[in-house]
Amino acid sequence: MIQCVSCRVLSALAIATVVAAAAPATAAPARPQREALGTALRQLALRGNASILFRPDLVAGRIAPATVAAGVPLEQGLTILLAGSGLRYRRVARNVFLIERQPARRGDVRPAPATGDDAERQVIVVTALRRPMLLGDTPASIVAITRRDVMRSGASDLAAIATLAPSLALTNLGAGLDRLSMRGVFGAGEASVGLYYGDTPVSGPSGSTSDPGFMTPNLLIADVDRVEVLRGPQGTLYGAGSLAGTVRILFAEPSPDRTEGEIDISAGFRSGGDPDLMTSAWVNMPVIADRLAARAVLYRRVRGGTIDNPALQGRDLDQRTDTGGRLALRLEDAGGWRLTLGAAYQHSRYEDAGQASLAAARDTTLRLVRLPFRGSFAMGWAALRGDTGFATLDLSLSRFRWTTRRTFNLTNVLLSQKGDRADCANLFQRAAPPCSDGELGAWDGYIDGHVPAILDQPLKVGATTAELRLSDSGRLSWTAGAFASRRRDEGSSAVRRTSGATGIALDEPGFAYRRFAGALDQFAVYADATWSLSDMLDVTGGGRLFRYRRRASGDTSLRNIITEPYDAPTMLSYRYGASGSAGRLRADYRPTEGMLVYGQFASGFRPGGINIIPGLDPRLAVYRDDRIGSLEAGTRLSLVDTALEVELVAYRQRWRDMQYAATSLNGAFALITNIGDARIKGLEMGVTARPTSTLTARLQATYADARLSSDQVTDLATTPGRAGDRLPYVAPWQISASVARVWSVSPGVRLRAEVTGHFLGRHYSAFRQDDPNNLAIGRTGAADMRITVEAGRWDAALFIENIGNTRGRLWASSGSFETGTVNRTPARTAGFSLTARF
């Protein structure tokens, strides 16, 4: 049982607040006739127990034409306040109205369009807090990447999204091995960043150490509505796996009112590597007018290889291919209820790991084996949404399954056992005494006859998730729900010899084999409520009560006598479970139009896990859940009619009972254990400037200082960190900046040029500077350029990525499995893209 008295009290109070009915609003006193339109709209929202969303620049300088008397229906009041303003209201959810400009009527005489991009100031409605809110009015550290942002940047996967949203990091640890992290929370175990495709939370397989975060389902970004990156613990609304933040990939949904589609082709030619090619197409078709629509997406990306292997006489061996698609159906009725059914599939094939060796020439590996990866991801979902009369109901049911086959280089691990007289006794089926000189020679010869070798691991993971959510907006805006998930995974691990000529596993039985399986069942109830004390001050409380159960088992049918103790048990089985709570408190203050100040406390958690490793000390078999508590203060400013938008956030986090990767004392097995506490302090800044209608500049910068706050002391595993050490793989600075300019070439034709830059600060691969495996990473950046011609239904672009061809280290590692491997910034790539819409 997790002990967190304050969190339990907070959760209970929040849930009770949501269940209680809102007290009726007291009639506001008469106001002056000449009142600012923004103030009048906020007062009307409070009186009408609704939410009215509007961008500050839409109402700036406008005066309400009349006073809306008490008792006037809300929509009638909106009509009165917007009369003659050129604005209109639109209902976007129950009791939620969006103020926007009125569209031009057919036949109206309109001035020529400006050469700038109106979409740069588009209204962005996000649902990160589980109800519709304007991005600029959302009291949270959030980066919203719109559909147009994705298209203009050429972003196609999570790695590209991470460059657009600093603080989020995707670390590639090998072929198919991607780990998401945020705000300095980099550690093994369950994912520390929740990843959602639509309303479906996804994860990787547990493997033998309950480490789903080691692999991330990385569907290509094709035909999405937007991407929302929530920074900081999201335990209240998103639960387990959102310890440090949440990423939501929101697909474009079928629309029953129009037929449209798009075809996109892009190609890139990399210096010193094979070319890239990506094609995608989508179509939206009404089946029954205004009732039923279908949307289909197909895509394929081939990323050319860049890594050479002289030992295997191969060039550009690490080619990667992803092929997939989606299909969705949406049914709406006259009452506003809608049902969406969807399915997605992606097959990935990576021919080899993309890391180079530090001891070799750039883009060259000394590895004696090939490390291919295969993965097939399938997902289906059903979502129902409608107005029950007292709240909006959202019901979702989803299922995903990911079948993968990953490989690791085991050659160095096996060779490291040569000359070990104690382990040598395994060969002669005894635990002791140590080997004689003659026996040791036989032991060393046995190892030489079984290398090079790989660890071959076919894995499967599948999960079924259901969530029921009720919400409403007004003076009391609230969300309450229940969540249940059932996840099952299984896999095997075989040690196989490889061909000395090709590095591919030989067609022969492995000389070690074990199987493992795991299960994780979760259930939670949660609630979150915001009370508007006035048109300037809101307070929010939220809580989540959760319970989970985990079990794991494994059996060894063919023991690896090189690394496994002779007397290690062949069957292992463990169970672990816990229950507890997470919560948050927040206050939001809006002293003037276009200014938001907020402060909050929030918490997040991850389930504990189980190591199924033969010969492991039983005291290391089970590890506990870890938690984060975060204090955060932030502000959003919209100045000079949104010509300048600023977001500033400061936070301090305490990470308790950290789940972290460690190594068994003989160096043969990777495991996960709780290693103590850490504190993380940081700043996040976002600035958007539009000095003219044709020029836009953006800056996103984050700083994180992540250090251990207690020593890691254990005689069971290798964990060398001490209090004050910086956490490995946490960059102190991450910066992304862009400048875009638009020119009108002729009526209907525009030219857009954009330059973007990315910078990664210096950090290291180990806790201790004196660690022989410690490697420096980062202190590197790259600049990209993209020139696009936009002409009606056609876009054509030329781009250069990494203009300066900088090749800094993005990731590096050295240990018992691999010595001195590195990922560098991809080499300069020039290319083009063509987009046709219909």
Tab-separated table of N, CA, C and O in Angstrom, residues 246-346:
chain	number	residue	atom	x	y	z
A	246	THR	N	2.972	13.636	-20.779
A	246	THR	CA	2.117	12.862	-21.677
A	246	THR	C	2.221	13.433	-23.080
A	246	THR	O	2.286	14.651	-23.270
A	247	VAL	N	2.231	12.537	-24.060
A	247	VAL	CA	2.197	12.923	-25.476
A	247	VAL	C	0.939	12.328	-26.088
A	247	VAL	O	0.697	11.118	-25.975
A	248	ARG	N	0.138	13.176	-26.716
A	248	ARG	CA	-1.104	12.733	-27.347
A	248	ARG	C	-1.020	12.986	-28.857
A	248	ARG	O	-0.892	14.128	-29.293
A	249	ILE	N	-1.092	11.910	-29.639
A	249	ILE	CA	-1.150	12.011	-31.096
A	249	ILE	C	-2.620	11.888	-31.480
A	249	ILE	O	-3.221	10.814	-31.343
A	250	LEU	N	-3.214	12.972	-31.928
A	250	LEU	CA	-4.655	13.006	-32.215
A	250	LEU	C	-4.856	12.934	-33.725
A	250	LEU	O	-4.544	13.877	-34.456
A	251	PHE	N	-5.376	11.800	-34.195
A	251	PHE	CA	-5.589	11.596	-35.620
A	251	PHE	C	-6.712	12.509	-36.130
A	251	PHE	O	-7.642	12.851	-35.400
A	252	ALA	N	-6.619	12.867	-37.403
A	252	ALA	CA	-7.733	13.564	-38.043
A	252	ALA	C	-8.918	12.614	-38.126
A	252	ALA	O	-8.763	11.433	-38.456
A	253	GLU	N	-10.111	13.108	-37.817
A	253	GLU	CA	-11.295	12.260	-37.777
A	253	GLU	C	-12.124	12.427	-39.052
A	253	GLU	O	-12.054	13.459	-39.724
A	254	PRO	N	-12.918	11.413	-39.385
A	254	PRO	CA	-13.787	11.518	-40.569
A	254	PRO	C	-14.748	12.690	-40.438
A	254	PRO	O	-15.257	12.983	-39.358
A	255	SER	N	-15.009	13.345	-41.556
A	255	SER	CA	-15.944	14.465	-41.598
A	255	SER	C	-17.062	14.143	-42.575
A	255	SER	O	-16.797	13.815	-43.741
A	256	PRO	N	-18.323	14.222	-42.122
A	256	PRO	CA	-19.438	13.809	-42.995
A	256	PRO	C	-19.920	14.887	-43.958
A	256	PRO	O	-20.904	14.661	-44.664
A	257	ASP	N	-19.254	16.051	-43.998
A	257	ASP	CA	-19.792	17.148	-44.811
A	257	ASP	C	-18.970	17.469	-46.053
A	257	ASP	O	-19.300	18.401	-46.781
A	258	ARG	N	-17.899	16.712	-46.339
A	258	ARG	CA	-17.128	17.026	-47.539
A	258	ARG	C	-16.251	15.836	-47.947
A	258	ARG	O	-15.847	15.029	-47.117
A	259	THR	N	-15.986	15.775	-49.255
A	259	THR	CA	-15.038	14.811	-49.796
A	259	THR	C	-13.726	15.533	-50.065
A	259	THR	O	-13.721	16.581	-50.727
A	260	GLU	N	-12.657	14.996	-49.547
A	260	GLU	CA	-11.357	15.624	-49.736
A	260	GLU	C	-10.269	14.582	-49.568
A	260	GLU	O	-10.511	13.467	-49.084
A	261	GLY	N	-9.063	14.932	-49.982
A	261	GLY	CA	-7.947	14.017	-49.839
A	261	GLY	C	-6.634	14.713	-50.122
A	261	GLY	O	-6.591	15.906	-50.462
A	262	GLU	N	-5.565	13.951	-49.987
A	262	GLU	CA	-4.226	14.526	-50.167
A	262	GLU	C	-3.249	13.410	-50.510
A	262	GLU	O	-3.350	12.289	-50.001
A	263	ILE	N	-2.297	13.737	-51.369
A	263	ILE	CA	-1.195	12.843	-51.704
A	263	ILE	C	0.100	13.602	-51.459
A	263	ILE	O	0.241	14.748	-51.896
A	264	ASP	N	1.024	12.961	-50.752
A	264	ASP	CA	2.281	13.628	-50.413
A	264	ASP	C	3.450	12.697	-50.746
A	264	ASP	O	3.416	11.501	-50.399
A	265	ILE	N	4.454	13.251	-51.399
A	265	ILE	CA	5.673	12.512	-51.731
A	265	ILE	C	6.865	13.360	-51.336
A	265	ILE	O	6.922	14.553	-51.653
A	266	SER	N	7.811	12.764	-50.632
A	266	SER	CA	9.036	13.489	-50.283
A	266	SER	C	10.222	12.554	-50.427
A	266	SER	O	10.115	11.342	-50.202
A	267	ALA	N	11.351	13.133	-50.789
A	267	ALA	CA	12.587	12.368	-50.956
A	267	ALA	C	13.737	13.186	-50.400
A	267	ALA	O	13.764	14.421	-50.518
A	268	GLY	N	14.680	12.499	-49.793
A	268	GLY	CA	15.857	13.166	-49.240
A	268	GLY	C	17.114	12.407	-49.623
A	268	GLY	O	17.120	11.169	-49.653
A	269	PHE	N	18.173	13.149	-49.904
A	269	PHE	CA	19.425	12.555	-50.344
A	269	PHE	C	20.502	12.954	-49.349
A	269	PHE	O	20.885	14.132	-49.265
A	270	ARG	N	20.969	11.955	-48.588
A	270	ARG	CA	21.878	12.201	-47.469
A	270	ARG	C	23.327	12.034	-47.891
A	270	ARG	O	23.674	11.092	-48.610
A	271	SER	N	24.149	12.930	-47.391
A	271	SER	CA	25.578	12.851	-47.659
A	271	SER	C	26.150	11.581	-47.041
A	271	SER	O	26.014	11.347	-45.845
A	272	GLY	N	26.753	10.725	-47.878
A	272	GLY	CA	27.386	9.521	-47.370
A	272	GLY	C	26.436	8.398	-47.041
A	272	GLY	O	26.827	7.443	-46.371
A	273	GLY	N	25.184	8.468	-47.506
A	273	GLY	CA	24.221	7.415	-47.194
A	273	GLY	C	23.243	7.214	-48.328
A	273	GLY	O	23.273	7.915	-49.347
A	274	ASP	N	22.342	6.260	-48.147
A	274	ASP	CA	21.320	5.990	-49.144
A	274	ASP	C	20.182	7.006	-49.024
A	274	ASP	O	19.986	7.618	-47.969
A	275	PRO	N	19.398	7.193	-50.084
A	275	PRO	CA	18.316	8.183	-50.052
A	275	PRO	C	17.132	7.732	-49.197
A	275	PRO	O	16.940	6.553	-48.922
A	276	ASP	N	16.332	8.720	-48.788
A	276	ASP	CA	15.084	8.496	-48.060
A	276	ASP	C	13.914	8.739	-49.007
A	276	ASP	O	13.994	9.579	-49.913
A	277	LEU	N	12.820	8.042	-48.766
A	277	LEU	CA	11.614	8.255	-49.560
A	277	LEU	C	10.402	8.019	-48.681
A	277	LEU	O	10.313	7.001	-47.988
A	278	MET	N	9.463	8.971	-48.682
A	278	MET	CA	8.216	8.793	-47.949
A	278	MET	C	7.055	9.187	-48.828
A	278	MET	O	7.064	10.223	-49.484
A	279	THR	N	6.042	8.336	-48.863
A	279	THR	CA	4.811	8.621	-49.582
A	279	THR	C	3.634	8.383	-48.640
A	279	THR	O	3.655	7.469	-47.818
A	280	SER	N	2.635	9.228	-48.756
A	280	SER	CA	1.429	9.065	-47.953
A	280	SER	C	0.243	9.601	-48.730
A	280	SER	O	0.384	10.480	-49.591
A	281	ALA	N	-0.917	9.046	-48.426
A	281	ALA	CA	-2.151	9.497	-49.064
A	281	ALA	C	-3.308	9.267	-48.110
A	281	ALA	O	-3.323	8.276	-47.370
A	282	TRP	N	-4.250	10.199	-48.108
A	282	TRP	CA	-5.443	10.020	-47.304
A	282	TRP	C	-6.648	10.547	-48.062
A	282	TRP	O	-6.525	11.414	-48.937
A	283	VAL	N	-7.804	10.004	-47.732
A	283	VAL	CA	-9.038	10.439	-48.352
A	283	VAL	C	-10.146	10.419	-47.309
A	283	VAL	O	-10.197	9.524	-46.457
A	284	ASN	N	-11.002	11.422	-47.356
A	284	ASN	CA	-12.176	11.517	-46.491
A	284	ASN	C	-13.415	11.511	-47.382
A	284	ASN	O	-13.508	12.301	-48.330
A	285	MET	N	-14.374	10.618	-47.085
A	285	MET	CA	-15.562	10.484	-47.925
A	285	MET	C	-16.817	10.382	-47.080
A	285	MET	O	-16.904	9.504	-46.205
A	286	PRO	N	-17.811	11.257	-47.307
A	286	PRO	CA	-19.123	11.050	-46.684
A	286	PRO	C	-19.795	9.830	-47.304
A	286	PRO	O	-19.779	9.649	-48.524
A	287	VAL	N	-20.353	8.983	-46.481
A	287	VAL	CA	-21.094	7.811	-46.958
A	287	VAL	C	-22.589	8.120	-46.951
A	287	VAL	O	-23.312	7.814	-47.904
A	288	ILE	N	-23.053	8.735	-45.870
A	288	ILE	CA	-24.408	9.254	-45.768
A	288	ILE	C	-24.278	10.707	-45.352
A	288	ILE	O	-23.674	11.007	-44.316
A	289	ALA	N	-24.804	11.610	-46.148
A	289	ALA	CA	-24.611	13.044	-45.927
A	289	ALA	C	-24.947	13.427	-44.494
A	289	ALA	O	-26.022	13.103	-43.981
A	290	ASP	N	-23.997	14.109	-43.850
A	290	ASP	CA	-24.149	14.635	-42.493
A	290	ASP	C	-24.377	13.558	-41.444
A	290	ASP	O	-24.742	13.862	-40.302
A	291	ARG	N	-24.181	12.292	-41.802
A	291	ARG	CA	-24.418	11.232	-40.829
A	291	ARG	C	-23.220	10.277	-40.706
A	291	ARG	O	-22.754	9.998	-39.616
A	292	LEU	N	-22.749	9.761	-41.817
A	292	LEU	CA	-21.712	8.725	-41.787
A	292	LEU	C	-20.592	9.086	-42.745
A	292	LEU	O	-20.848	9.475	-43.896
A	293	ALA	N	-19.349	8.976	-42.254
A	293	ALA	CA	-18.191	9.298	-43.080
A	293	ALA	C	-17.080	8.289	-42.806
A	293	ALA	O	-17.024	7.664	-41.744
A	294	ALA	N	-16.193	8.148	-43.790
A	294	ALA	CA	-15.041	7.257	-43.669
A	294	ALA	C	-13.774	8.039	-44.019
A	294	ALA	O	-13.802	8.944	-44.859
A	295	ARG	N	-12.679	7.656	-43.382
A	295	ARG	CA	-11.388	8.290	-43.656
A	295	ARG	C	-10.321	7.195	-43.671
A	295	ARG	O	-10.255	6.380	-42.742
A	296	ALA	N	-9.508	7.195	-44.712
A	296	ALA	CA	-8.480	6.171	-44.864
A	296	ALA	C	-7.134	6.828	-45.112
A	296	ALA	O	-7.044	7.852	-45.803
A	297	VAL	N	-6.083	6.228	-44.554
A	297	VAL	CA	-4.719	6.742	-44.670
A	297	VAL	C	-3.791	5.576	-44.999
A	297	VAL	O	-3.900	4.498	-44.399
A	298	LEU	N	-2.892	5.788	-45.953
A	298	LEU	CA	-1.840	4.832	-46.268
A	298	LEU	C	-0.510	5.564	-46.319
A	298	LEU	O	-0.449	6.719	-46.786
A	299	TYR	N	0.568	4.905	-45.874
A	299	TYR	CA	1.881	5.547	-45.926
A	299	TYR	C	2.987	4.499	-45.990
A	299	TYR	O	2.811	3.347	-45.606
A	300	ARG	N	4.131	4.953	-46.456
A	300	ARG	CA	5.333	4.110	-46.487
A	300	ARG	C	6.554	5.018	-46.435
A	300	ARG	O	6.623	6.019	-47.173
A	301	ARG	N	7.481	4.683	-45.565
A	301	ARG	CA	8.724	5.445	-45.468
A	301	ARG	C	9.905	4.489	-45.532
A	301	ARG	O	9.932	3.478	-44.821
A	302	VAL	N	10.861	4.822	-46.390
A	302	VAL	CA	12.118	4.088	-46.460
A	302	VAL	C	13.228	5.054	-46.075
A	302	VAL	O	13.425	6.076	-46.751
A	303	ARG	N	13.900	4.760	-44.997
A	303	ARG	CA	15.008	5.600	-44.548
A	303	ARG	C	16.308	4.890	-44.900
A	303	ARG	O	16.575	3.775	-44.432
A	304	GLY	N	17.099	5.526	-45.741
A	304	GLY	CA	18.316	4.913	-46.238
A	304	GLY	C	19.340	4.668	-45.148
A	304	GLY	O	19.425	5.409	-44.167
A	305	GLY	N	20.125	3.628	-45.312
A	305	GLY	CA	21.164	3.314	-44.343
A	305	GLY	C	22.342	4.257	-44.433
A	305	GLY	O	22.600	4.876	-45.477
A	306	THR	N	23.077	4.350	-43.316
A	306	THR	CA	24.256	5.218	-43.267
A	306	THR	C	25.463	4.540	-42.624
A	306	THR	O	26.577	5.044	-42.744
A	307	ILE	N	25.272	3.425	-41.921
A	307	ILE	CA	26.344	2.821	-41.141
A	307	ILE	C	27.041	1.720	-41.939
A	307	ILE	O	26.393	0.794	-42.441
A	308	ASP	N	28.369	1.825	-42.050
A	308	ASP	CA	29.188	0.824	-42.729
A	308	ASP	C	29.795	-0.135	-41.708
A	308	ASP	O	30.046	0.237	-40.558
A	309	ASN	N	30.063	-1.367	-42.149
A	309	ASN	CA	30.678	-2.372	-41.286
A	309	ASN	C	31.794	-3.069	-42.063
A	309	ASN	O	31.539	-4.021	-42.807
A	310	PRO	N	33.048	-2.613	-41.922
A	310	PRO	CA	34.155	-3.212	-42.673
A	310	PRO	C	34.350	-4.688	-42.365
A	310	PRO	O	34.685	-5.476	-43.254
A	311	ALA	N	34.133	-5.104	-41.106
A	311	ALA	CA	34.350	-6.507	-40.742
A	311	ALA	C	33.401	-7.424	-41.496
A	311	ALA	O	33.740	-8.567	-41.801
A	312	LEU	N	32.207	-6.918	-41.797
A	312	LEU	CA	31.219	-7.719	-42.518
A	312	LEU	C	31.134	-7.316	-43.986
A	312	LEU	O	30.239	-7.780	-44.706
A	313	GLN	N	32.043	-6.414	-44.395
A	313	GLN	CA	32.118	-5.953	-45.777
A	313	GLN	C	30.767	-5.431	-46.270
A	313	GLN	O	30.300	-5.754	-47.369
A	314	GLY	N	30.141	-4.607	-45.425
A	314	GLY	CA	28.843	-4.059	-45.777
A	314	GLY	C	28.823	-2.542	-45.681
A	314	GLY	O	29.507	-1.954	-44.846
A	315	ARG	N	28.036	-1.913	-46.546
A	315	ARG	CA	27.869	-0.463	-46.538
A	315	ARG	C	26.391	-0.120	-46.355
A	315	ARG	O	25.509	-0.793	-46.898
A	316	ASP	N	26.165	0.953	-45.591
A	316	ASP	CA	24.800	1.469	-45.391
A	316	ASP	C	23.842	0.341	-45.003
A	316	ASP	O	22.791	0.129	-45.615
A	317	LEU	N	24.201	-0.382	-43.942
A	317	LEU	CA	23.479	-1.600	-43.575
A	317	LEU	C	22.180	-1.347	-42.814
A	317	LEU	O	21.349	-2.240	-42.705
A	318	ASP	N	22.005	-0.153	-42.258
A	318	ASP	CA	20.907	0.079	-41.314
A	318	ASP	C	19.662	0.682	-41.963
A	318	ASP	O	19.023	1.570	-41.384
A	319	GLN	N	19.281	0.232	-43.124
A	319	GLN	CA	18.068	0.734	-43.767
A	319	GLN	C	16.845	0.398	-42.928
A	319	GLN	O	16.754	-0.671	-42.335
A	320	ARG	N	15.868	1.322	-42.910
A	320	ARG	CA	14.647	1.140	-42.125
A	320	ARG	C	13.427	1.395	-43.005
A	320	ARG	O	13.381	2.373	-43.746
A	321	THR	N	12.452	0.524	-42.888
A	321	THR	CA	11.232	0.655	-43.683
A	321	THR	C	10.018	0.549	-42.770
A	321	THR	O	9.927	-0.382	-41.955
A	322	ASP	N	9.101	1.501	-42.900
A	322	ASP	CA	7.839	1.502	-42.145
A	322	ASP	C	6.695	1.616	-43.132
A	322	ASP	O	6.670	2.526	-43.970
A	323	THR	N	5.736	0.704	-43.025
A	323	THR	CA	4.577	0.708	-43.908
A	323	THR	C	3.325	0.551	-43.058
A	323	THR	O	3.284	-0.308	-42.160
A	324	GLY	N	2.318	1.377	-43.316
A	324	GLY	CA	1.129	1.270	-42.482
A	324	GLY	C	-0.050	2.041	-43.027
A	324	GLY	O	-0.013	2.608	-44.130
A	325	GLY	N	-1.098	2.076	-42.219
A	325	GLY	CA	-2.287	2.800	-42.612
A	325	GLY	C	-3.329	2.801	-41.506
A	325	GLY	O	-3.173	2.144	-40.466
A	326	ARG	N	-4.397	3.551	-41.734
A	326	ARG	CA	-5.501	3.645	-40.776
A	326	ARG	C	-6.819	3.715	-41.543
A	326	ARG	O	-6.865	4.199	-42.682
A	327	LEU	N	-7.868	3.279	-40.890
A	327	LEU	CA	-9.221	3.403	-41.421
A	327	LEU	C	-10.136	3.758	-40.270
A	327	LEU	O	-10.074	3.133	-39.207
A	328	ALA	N	-10.975	4.769	-40.466
A	328	ALA	CA	-11.901	5.184	-39.414
A	328	ALA	C	-13.270	5.459	-40.018
A	328	ALA	O	-13.391	5.969	-41.138
A	329	LEU	N	-14.311	5.107	-39.251
A	329	LEU	CA	-15.700	5.402	-39.602
A	329	LEU	C	-16.307	6.230	-38.480
A	329	LEU	O	-16.062	5.957	-37.300
A	330	ARG	N	-17.107	7.212	-38.855
A	330	ARG	CA	-17.737	8.067	-37.853
A	330	ARG	C	-19.211	8.220	-38.168
A	330	ARG	O	-19.583	8.603	-39.279
A	331	LEU	N	-20.053	7.907	-37.181
A	331	LEU	CA	-21.504	7.992	-37.327
A	331	LEU	C	-22.041	9.033	-36.371
A	331	LEU	O	-21.722	9.007	-35.174
A	332	GLU	N	-22.830	9.977	-36.876
A	332	GLU	CA	-23.424	11.032	-36.052
A	332	GLU	C	-24.938	10.981	-36.196
A	332	GLU	O	-25.469	10.648	-37.257
A	333	ASP	N	-25.630	11.338	-35.093
A	333	ASP	CA	-27.079	11.448	-35.187
A	333	ASP	C	-27.497	12.901	-35.028
A	333	ASP	O	-26.677	13.782	-34.773
A	334	ALA	N	-28.774	13.147	-35.175
A	334	ALA	CA	-29.272	14.523	-35.138
A	334	ALA	C	-29.108	15.145	-33.756
A	334	ALA	O	-29.068	16.367	-33.625
A	335	GLY	N	-29.008	14.326	-32.728
A	335	GLY	CA	-28.868	14.854	-31.377
A	335	GLY	C	-27.441	15.170	-30.980
A	335	GLY	O	-27.201	15.567	-29.839
A	336	GLY	N	-26.491	14.995	-31.892
A	336	GLY	CA	-25.097	15.331	-31.592
A	336	GLY	C	-24.264	14.166	-31.081
A	336	GLY	O	-23.063	14.313	-30.853
A	337	TRP	N	-24.876	12.991	-30.885
A	337	TRP	CA	-24.101	11.822	-30.469
A	337	TRP	C	-23.283	11.325	-31.654
A	337	TRP	O	-23.753	11.351	-32.799
A	338	ARG	N	-22.061	10.872	-31.365
A	338	ARG	CA	-21.238	10.339	-32.443
A	338	ARG	C	-20.465	9.110	-31.975
A	338	ARG	O	-20.015	9.038	-30.845
A	339	LEU	N	-20.354	8.172	-32.890
A	339	LEU	CA	-19.618	6.930	-32.644
A	339	LEU	C	-18.506	6.832	-33.679
A	339	LEU	O	-18.753	6.943	-34.888
A	340	THR	N	-17.284	6.618	-33.206
A	340	THR	CA	-16.137	6.484	-34.093
A	340	THR	C	-15.516	5.102	-33.911
A	340	THR	O	-15.242	4.674	-32.789
A	341	LEU	N	-15.330	4.410	-35.022
A	341	LEU	CA	-14.663	3.117	-35.042
A	341	LEU	C	-13.407	3.252	-35.889
A	341	LEU	O	-13.453	3.842	-36.984
A	342	GLY	N	-12.301	2.720	-35.399
A	342	GLY	CA	-11.067	2.883	-36.146
A	342	GLY	C	-10.108	1.735	-35.964
A	342	GLY	O	-10.214	0.948	-35.008
A	343	ALA	N	-9.162	1.628	-36.894
A	343	ALA	CA	-8.117	0.616	-36.825
A	343	ALA	C	-6.853	1.187	-37.446
A	343	ALA	O	-6.917	1.992	-38.386
A	344	ALA	N	-5.712	0.775	-36.918
A	344	ALA	CA	-4.416	1.227	-37.435
A	344	ALA	C	-3.471	0.043	-37.463
A	344	ALA	O	-3.559	-0.878	-36.640
A	345	TYR	N	-2.543	0.082	-38.424
A	345	TYR	CA	-1.555	-0.994	-38.548
A	345	TYR	C	-0.255	-0.403	-39.076
A	345	TYR	O	-0.271	0.510	-39.930
A	346	GLN	N	0.861	-0.905	-38.567
A	346	GLN	CA	2.174	-0.508	-39.094
A	346	GLN	C	3.142	-1.676	-38.957
A	346	GLN	O	3.217	-2.316	-37.901
